[in-house]
PDB file of C-alpha atoms and ligand atoms in Angstrom:
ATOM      1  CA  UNK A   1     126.618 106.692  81.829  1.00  0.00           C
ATOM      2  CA  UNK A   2     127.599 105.073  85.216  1.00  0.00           C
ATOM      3  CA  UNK A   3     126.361 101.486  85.966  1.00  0.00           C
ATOM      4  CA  UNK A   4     125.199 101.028  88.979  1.00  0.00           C
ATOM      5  CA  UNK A   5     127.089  99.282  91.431  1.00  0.00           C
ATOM      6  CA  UNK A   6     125.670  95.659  92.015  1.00  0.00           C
ATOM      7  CA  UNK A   7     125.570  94.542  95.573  1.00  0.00           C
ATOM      8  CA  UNK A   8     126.141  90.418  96.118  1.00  0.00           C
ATOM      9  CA  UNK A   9     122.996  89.068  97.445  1.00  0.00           C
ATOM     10  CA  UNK A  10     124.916  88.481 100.668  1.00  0.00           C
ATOM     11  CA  UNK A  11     125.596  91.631 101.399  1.00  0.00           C
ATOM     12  CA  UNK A  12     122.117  93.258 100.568  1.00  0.00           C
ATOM     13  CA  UNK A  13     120.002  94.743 103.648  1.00  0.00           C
ATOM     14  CA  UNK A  14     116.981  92.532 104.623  1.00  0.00           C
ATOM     15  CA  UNK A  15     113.802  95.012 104.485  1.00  0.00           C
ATOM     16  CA  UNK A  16     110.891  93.802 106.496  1.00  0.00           C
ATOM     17  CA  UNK A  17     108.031  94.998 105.361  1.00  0.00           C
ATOM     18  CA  UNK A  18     103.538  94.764 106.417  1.00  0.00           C
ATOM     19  CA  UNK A  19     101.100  96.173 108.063  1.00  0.00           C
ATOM     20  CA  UNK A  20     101.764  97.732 111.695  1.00  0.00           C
ATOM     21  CA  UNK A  21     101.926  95.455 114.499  1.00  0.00           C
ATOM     22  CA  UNK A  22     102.683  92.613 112.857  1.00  0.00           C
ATOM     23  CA  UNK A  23     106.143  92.354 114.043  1.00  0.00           C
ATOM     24  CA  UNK A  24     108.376  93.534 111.924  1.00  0.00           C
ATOM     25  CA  UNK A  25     110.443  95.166 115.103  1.00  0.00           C
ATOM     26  CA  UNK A  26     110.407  92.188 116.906  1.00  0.00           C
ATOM     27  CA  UNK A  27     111.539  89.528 114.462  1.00  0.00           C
ATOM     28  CA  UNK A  28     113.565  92.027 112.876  1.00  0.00           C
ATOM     29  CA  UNK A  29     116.190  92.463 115.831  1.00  0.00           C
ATOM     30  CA  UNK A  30     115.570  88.203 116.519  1.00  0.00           C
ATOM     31  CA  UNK A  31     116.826  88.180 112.378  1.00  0.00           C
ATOM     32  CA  UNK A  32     119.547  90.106 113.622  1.00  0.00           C
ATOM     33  CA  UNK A  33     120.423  88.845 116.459  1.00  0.00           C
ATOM     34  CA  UNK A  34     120.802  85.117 114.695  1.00  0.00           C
ATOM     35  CA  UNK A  35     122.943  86.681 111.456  1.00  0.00           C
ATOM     36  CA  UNK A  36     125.018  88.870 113.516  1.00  0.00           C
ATOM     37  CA  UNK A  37     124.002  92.069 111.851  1.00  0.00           C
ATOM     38  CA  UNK A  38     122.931  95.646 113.092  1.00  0.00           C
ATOM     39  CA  UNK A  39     118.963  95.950 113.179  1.00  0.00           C
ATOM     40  CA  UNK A  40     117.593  99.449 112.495  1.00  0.00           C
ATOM     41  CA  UNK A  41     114.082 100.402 113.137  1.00  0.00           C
ATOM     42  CA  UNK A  42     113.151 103.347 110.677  1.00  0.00           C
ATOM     43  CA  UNK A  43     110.269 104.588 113.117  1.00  0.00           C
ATOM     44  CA  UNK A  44     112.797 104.499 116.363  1.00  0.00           C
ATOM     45  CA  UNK A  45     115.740 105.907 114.242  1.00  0.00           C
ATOM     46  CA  UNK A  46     113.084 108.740 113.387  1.00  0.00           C
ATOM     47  CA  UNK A  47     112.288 109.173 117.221  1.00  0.00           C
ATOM     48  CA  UNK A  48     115.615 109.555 118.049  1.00  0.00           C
ATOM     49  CA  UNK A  49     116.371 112.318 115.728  1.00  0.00           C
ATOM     50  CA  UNK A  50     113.287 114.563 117.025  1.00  0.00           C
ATOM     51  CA  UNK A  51     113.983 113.521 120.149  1.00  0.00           C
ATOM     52  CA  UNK A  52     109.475 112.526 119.855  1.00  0.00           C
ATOM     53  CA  UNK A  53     107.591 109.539 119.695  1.00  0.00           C
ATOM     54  CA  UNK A  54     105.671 109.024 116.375  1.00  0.00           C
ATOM     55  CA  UNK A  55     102.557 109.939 117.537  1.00  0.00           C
ATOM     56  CA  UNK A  56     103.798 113.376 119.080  1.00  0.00           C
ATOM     57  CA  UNK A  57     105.183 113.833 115.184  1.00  0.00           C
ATOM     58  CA  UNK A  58     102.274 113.439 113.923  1.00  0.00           C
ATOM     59  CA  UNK A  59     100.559 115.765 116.110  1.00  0.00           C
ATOM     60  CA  UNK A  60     103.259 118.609 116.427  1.00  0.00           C
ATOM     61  CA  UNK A  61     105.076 118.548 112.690  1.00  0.00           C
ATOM     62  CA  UNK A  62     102.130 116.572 110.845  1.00  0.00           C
ATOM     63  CA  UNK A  63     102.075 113.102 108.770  1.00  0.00           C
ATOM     64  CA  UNK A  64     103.860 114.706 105.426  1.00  0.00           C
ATOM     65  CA  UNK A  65     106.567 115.771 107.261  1.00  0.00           C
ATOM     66  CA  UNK A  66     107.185 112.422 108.884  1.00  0.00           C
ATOM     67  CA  UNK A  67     106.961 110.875 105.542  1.00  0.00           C
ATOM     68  CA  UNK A  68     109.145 112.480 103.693  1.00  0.00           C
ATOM     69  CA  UNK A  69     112.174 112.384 106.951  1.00  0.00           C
ATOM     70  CA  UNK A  70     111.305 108.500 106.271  1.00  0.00           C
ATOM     71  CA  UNK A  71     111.319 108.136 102.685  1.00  0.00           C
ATOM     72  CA  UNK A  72     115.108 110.175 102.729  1.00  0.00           C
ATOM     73  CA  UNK A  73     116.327 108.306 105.696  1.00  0.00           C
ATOM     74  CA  UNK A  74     115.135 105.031 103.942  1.00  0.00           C
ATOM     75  CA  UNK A  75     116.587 106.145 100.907  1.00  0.00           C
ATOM     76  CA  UNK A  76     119.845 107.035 102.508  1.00  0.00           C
ATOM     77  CA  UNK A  77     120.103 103.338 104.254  1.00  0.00           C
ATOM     78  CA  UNK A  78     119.308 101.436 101.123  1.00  0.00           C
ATOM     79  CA  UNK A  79     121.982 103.694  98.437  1.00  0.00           C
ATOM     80  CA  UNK A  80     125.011 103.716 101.816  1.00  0.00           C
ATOM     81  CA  UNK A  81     124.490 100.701 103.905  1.00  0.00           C
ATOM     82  CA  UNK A  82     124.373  97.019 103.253  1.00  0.00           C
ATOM     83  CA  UNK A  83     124.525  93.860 105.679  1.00  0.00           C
ATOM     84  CA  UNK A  84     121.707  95.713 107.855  1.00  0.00           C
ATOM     85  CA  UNK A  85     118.396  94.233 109.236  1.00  0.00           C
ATOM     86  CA  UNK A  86     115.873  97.244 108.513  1.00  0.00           C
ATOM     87  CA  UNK A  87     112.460  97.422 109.636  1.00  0.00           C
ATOM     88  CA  UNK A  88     110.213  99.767 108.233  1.00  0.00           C
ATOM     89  CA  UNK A  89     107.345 101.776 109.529  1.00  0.00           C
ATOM     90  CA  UNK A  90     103.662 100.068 107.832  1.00  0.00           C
ATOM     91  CA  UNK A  91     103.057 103.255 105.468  1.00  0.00           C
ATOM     92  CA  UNK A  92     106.743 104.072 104.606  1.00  0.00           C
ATOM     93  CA  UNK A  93     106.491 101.315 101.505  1.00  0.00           C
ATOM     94  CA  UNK A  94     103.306 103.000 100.247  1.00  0.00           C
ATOM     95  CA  UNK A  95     105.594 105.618  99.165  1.00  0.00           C
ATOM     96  CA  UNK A  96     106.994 104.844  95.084  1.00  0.00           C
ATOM     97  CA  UNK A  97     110.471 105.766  95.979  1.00  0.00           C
ATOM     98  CA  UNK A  98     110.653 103.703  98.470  1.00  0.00           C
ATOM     99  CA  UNK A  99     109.413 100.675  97.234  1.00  0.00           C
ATOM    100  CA  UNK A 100     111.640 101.437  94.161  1.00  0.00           C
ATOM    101  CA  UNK A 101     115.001 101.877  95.895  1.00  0.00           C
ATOM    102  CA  UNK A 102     114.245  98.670  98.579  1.00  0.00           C
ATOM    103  CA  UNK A 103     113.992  96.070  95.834  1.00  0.00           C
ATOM    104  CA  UNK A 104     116.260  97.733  93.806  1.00  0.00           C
ATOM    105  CA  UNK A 105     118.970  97.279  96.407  1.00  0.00           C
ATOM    106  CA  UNK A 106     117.985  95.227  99.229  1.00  0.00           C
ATOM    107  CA  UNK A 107     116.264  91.927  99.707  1.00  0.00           C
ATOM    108  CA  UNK A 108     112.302  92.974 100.632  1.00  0.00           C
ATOM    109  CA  UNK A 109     110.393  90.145 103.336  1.00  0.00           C
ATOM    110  CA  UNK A 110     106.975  90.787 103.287  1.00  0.00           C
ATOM    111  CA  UNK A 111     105.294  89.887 106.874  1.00  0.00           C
ATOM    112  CA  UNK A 112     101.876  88.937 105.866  1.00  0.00           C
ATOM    113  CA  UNK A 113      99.197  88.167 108.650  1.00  0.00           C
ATOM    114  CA  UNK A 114      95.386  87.265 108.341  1.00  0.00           C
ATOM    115  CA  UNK A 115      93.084  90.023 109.305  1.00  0.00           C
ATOM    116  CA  UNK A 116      91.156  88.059 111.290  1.00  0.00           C
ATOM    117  CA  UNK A 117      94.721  87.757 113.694  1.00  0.00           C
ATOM    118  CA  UNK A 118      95.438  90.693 112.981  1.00  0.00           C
ATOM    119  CA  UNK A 119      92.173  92.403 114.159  1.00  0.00           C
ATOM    120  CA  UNK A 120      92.887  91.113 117.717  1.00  0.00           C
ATOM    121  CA  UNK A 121      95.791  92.784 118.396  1.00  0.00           C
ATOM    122  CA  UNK A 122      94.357  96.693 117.579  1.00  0.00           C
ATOM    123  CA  UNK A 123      93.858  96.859 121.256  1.00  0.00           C
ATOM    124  CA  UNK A 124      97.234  96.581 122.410  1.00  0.00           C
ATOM    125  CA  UNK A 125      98.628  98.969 119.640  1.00  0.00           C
ATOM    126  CA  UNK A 126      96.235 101.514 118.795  1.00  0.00           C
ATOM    127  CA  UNK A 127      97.247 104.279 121.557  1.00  0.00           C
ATOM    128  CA  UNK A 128     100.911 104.580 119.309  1.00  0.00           C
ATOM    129  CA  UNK A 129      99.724 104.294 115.907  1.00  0.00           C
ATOM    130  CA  UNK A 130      98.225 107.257 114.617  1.00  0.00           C
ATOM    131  CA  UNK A 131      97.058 106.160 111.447  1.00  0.00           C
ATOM    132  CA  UNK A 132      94.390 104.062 113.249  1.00  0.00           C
ATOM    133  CA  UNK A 133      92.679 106.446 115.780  1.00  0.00           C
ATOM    134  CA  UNK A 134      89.482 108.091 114.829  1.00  0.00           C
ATOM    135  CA  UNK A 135      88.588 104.883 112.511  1.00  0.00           C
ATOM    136  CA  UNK A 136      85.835 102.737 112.347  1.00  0.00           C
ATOM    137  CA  UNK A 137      87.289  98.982 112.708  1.00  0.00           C
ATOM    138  CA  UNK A 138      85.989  98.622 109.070  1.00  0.00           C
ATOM    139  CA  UNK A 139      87.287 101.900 107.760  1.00  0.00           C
ATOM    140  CA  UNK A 140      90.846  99.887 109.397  1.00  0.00           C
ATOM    141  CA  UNK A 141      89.923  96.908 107.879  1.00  0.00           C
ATOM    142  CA  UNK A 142      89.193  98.678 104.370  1.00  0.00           C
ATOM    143  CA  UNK A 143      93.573 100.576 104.887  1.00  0.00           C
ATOM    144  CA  UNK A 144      94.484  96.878 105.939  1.00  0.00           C
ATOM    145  CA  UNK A 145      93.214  95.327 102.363  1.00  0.00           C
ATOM    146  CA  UNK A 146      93.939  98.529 100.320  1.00  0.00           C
ATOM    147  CA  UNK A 147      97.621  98.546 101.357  1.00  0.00           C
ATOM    148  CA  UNK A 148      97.936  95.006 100.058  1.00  0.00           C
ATOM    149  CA  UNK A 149      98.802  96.070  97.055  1.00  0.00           C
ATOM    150  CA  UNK A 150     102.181  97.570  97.755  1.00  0.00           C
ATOM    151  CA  UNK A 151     103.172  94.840  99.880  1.00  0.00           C
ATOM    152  CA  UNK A 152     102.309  92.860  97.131  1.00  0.00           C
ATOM    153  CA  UNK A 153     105.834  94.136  95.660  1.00  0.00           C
ATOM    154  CA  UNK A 154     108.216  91.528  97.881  1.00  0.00           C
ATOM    155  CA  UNK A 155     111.053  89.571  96.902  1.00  0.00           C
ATOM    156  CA  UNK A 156     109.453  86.885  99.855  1.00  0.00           C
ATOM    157  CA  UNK A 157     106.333  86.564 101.486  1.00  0.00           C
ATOM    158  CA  UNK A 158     106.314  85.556 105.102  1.00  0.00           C
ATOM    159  CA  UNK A 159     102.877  84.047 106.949  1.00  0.00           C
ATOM    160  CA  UNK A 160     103.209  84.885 110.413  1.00  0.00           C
ATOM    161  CA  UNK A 161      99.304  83.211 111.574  1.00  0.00           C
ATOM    162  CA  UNK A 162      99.914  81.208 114.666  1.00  0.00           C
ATOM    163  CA  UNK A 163     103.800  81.304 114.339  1.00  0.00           C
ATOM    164  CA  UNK A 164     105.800  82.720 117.506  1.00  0.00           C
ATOM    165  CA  UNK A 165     108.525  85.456 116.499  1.00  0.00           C
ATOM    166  CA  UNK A 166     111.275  82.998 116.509  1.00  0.00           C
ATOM    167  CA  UNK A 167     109.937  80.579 114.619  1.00  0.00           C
ATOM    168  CA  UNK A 168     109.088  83.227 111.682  1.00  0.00           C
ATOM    169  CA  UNK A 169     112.468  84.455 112.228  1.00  0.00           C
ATOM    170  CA  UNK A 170     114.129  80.735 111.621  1.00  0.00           C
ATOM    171  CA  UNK A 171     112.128  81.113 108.332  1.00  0.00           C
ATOM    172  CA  UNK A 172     113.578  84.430 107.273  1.00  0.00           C
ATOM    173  CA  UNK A 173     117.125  82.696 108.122  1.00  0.00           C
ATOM    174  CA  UNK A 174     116.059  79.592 106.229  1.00  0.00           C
ATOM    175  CA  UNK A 175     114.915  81.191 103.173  1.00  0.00           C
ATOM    176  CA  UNK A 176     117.759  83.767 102.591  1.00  0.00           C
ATOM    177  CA  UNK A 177     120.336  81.054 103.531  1.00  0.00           C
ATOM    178  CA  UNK A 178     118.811  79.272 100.374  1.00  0.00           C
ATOM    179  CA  UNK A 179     118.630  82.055  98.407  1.00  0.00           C
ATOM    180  CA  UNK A 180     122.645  83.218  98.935  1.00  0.00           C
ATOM    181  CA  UNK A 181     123.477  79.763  98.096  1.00  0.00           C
ATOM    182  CA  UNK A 182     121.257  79.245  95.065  1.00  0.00           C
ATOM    183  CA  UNK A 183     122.193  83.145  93.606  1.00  0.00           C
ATOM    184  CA  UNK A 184     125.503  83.567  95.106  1.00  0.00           C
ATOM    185  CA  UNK A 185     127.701  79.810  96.317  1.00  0.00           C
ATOM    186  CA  UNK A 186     130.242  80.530  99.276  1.00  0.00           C
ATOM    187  CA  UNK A 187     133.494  81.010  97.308  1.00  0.00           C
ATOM    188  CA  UNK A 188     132.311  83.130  94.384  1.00  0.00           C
TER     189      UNK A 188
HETATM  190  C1  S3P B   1     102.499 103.731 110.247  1.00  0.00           C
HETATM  191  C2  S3P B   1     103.106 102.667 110.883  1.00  0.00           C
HETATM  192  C3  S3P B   1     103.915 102.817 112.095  1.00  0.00           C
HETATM  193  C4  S3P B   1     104.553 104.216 112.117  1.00  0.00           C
HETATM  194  C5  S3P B   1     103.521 105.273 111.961  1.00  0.00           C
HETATM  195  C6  S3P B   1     102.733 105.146 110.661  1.00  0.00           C
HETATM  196  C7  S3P B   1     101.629 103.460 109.062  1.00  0.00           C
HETATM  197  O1  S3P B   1     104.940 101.813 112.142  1.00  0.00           O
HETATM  198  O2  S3P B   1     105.517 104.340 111.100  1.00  0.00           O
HETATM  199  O3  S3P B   1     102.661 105.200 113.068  1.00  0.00           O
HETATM  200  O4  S3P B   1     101.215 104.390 108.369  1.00  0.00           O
HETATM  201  O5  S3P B   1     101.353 102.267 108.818  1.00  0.00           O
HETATM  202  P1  S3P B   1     104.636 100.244 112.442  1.00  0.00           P
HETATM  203  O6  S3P B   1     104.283  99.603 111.140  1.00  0.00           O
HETATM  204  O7  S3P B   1     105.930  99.754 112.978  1.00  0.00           O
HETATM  205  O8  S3P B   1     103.545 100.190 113.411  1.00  0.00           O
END
């Protein structure tokens, strides 16, 4: 039987992970931006390749067909890539697989915001998440508490409530800076 290969810790993707709109796009790309890695967004990286926003997928090819193209692009990142900053859409870690391969090979951060912040800011991102029209705010509330449990599955928990984007990203930097050093000391 092949082993597999074991990735140093400083080399594993970062996988940000939580509910939509909490912002795992935007303090993904500040993560980045202050480790000098690439940032991919799954849900852009799937725009790009139907050449359609996610809500137009949705609509036109359905929701199974835009989970599987992110469960095998997801898959494909996390078995070829390392060093990346990845930010995945809030119902790709629902899927096994893909909770399976991320903390198999990467290092999982698990945004985690109140509902009671997070229930202000379904205004502004409702219109481009399809998994929240036609709901009832407690029938959104109910999804917001059910997916819990995935997320539960992190290698760190994050609480974003009150924090600006840069300050949450510091912590991200913080914590995996003391993590490398603890798992992995520069020189081995
Ligand atoms: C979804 C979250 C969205 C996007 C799609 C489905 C979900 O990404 O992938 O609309 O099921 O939670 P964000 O978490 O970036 O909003």
């Amino acid at each position: 039987m092949i082993e597999p290969v074991e990735i140093p810790i400083r080399e594993k993707n970062i996988v940000l992970i939580g509910f939509m709109g909490v912002g795992k796009t935007t303090i993904g790309q500040l993560v980045a931006k202050k480790l000098y890695r690439d940032f991919i967004d799954i849900d852009e990286q799937i725009e790009k390749m139907y050449k359609m926003p996610v809500t137009q997928i949705f609509k036109e090819l359905g929701e199974s067909k835009f989970r599987k193209m992110e469960r095998e692009m997801i898959i494909d990142l996390c078995k070829n890539t390392r060093l990346k900053i990845i930010s995945l859409g809030g119902g790709a870690y629902l899927q096994e697989e893909v909770r399976k391969i991320c903390l198999e090979k990467c290092i999982v951060f698990f945004l985690d915001l109140s509902w009671d912040s997070w229930r202000d800011r379904l205004p502004l991102i409702i219109d481009s998440r399809p998994v929240l029209q036609n709901k009832t705010v407690e029938e959104i509330e109910e999804l917001f508490f059910k997916r819990r449990d995935a997320y539960s599955l992190h290698n760190s928990k994050i609480s974003t409530n009150d924090l600006d984007p840069e300050t949450i990203a510091n912590d991200i930097v913080e914590s995996l800076k003391i993590s490398w050093d603890i798992y992995q000391p520069h020189g081995e």
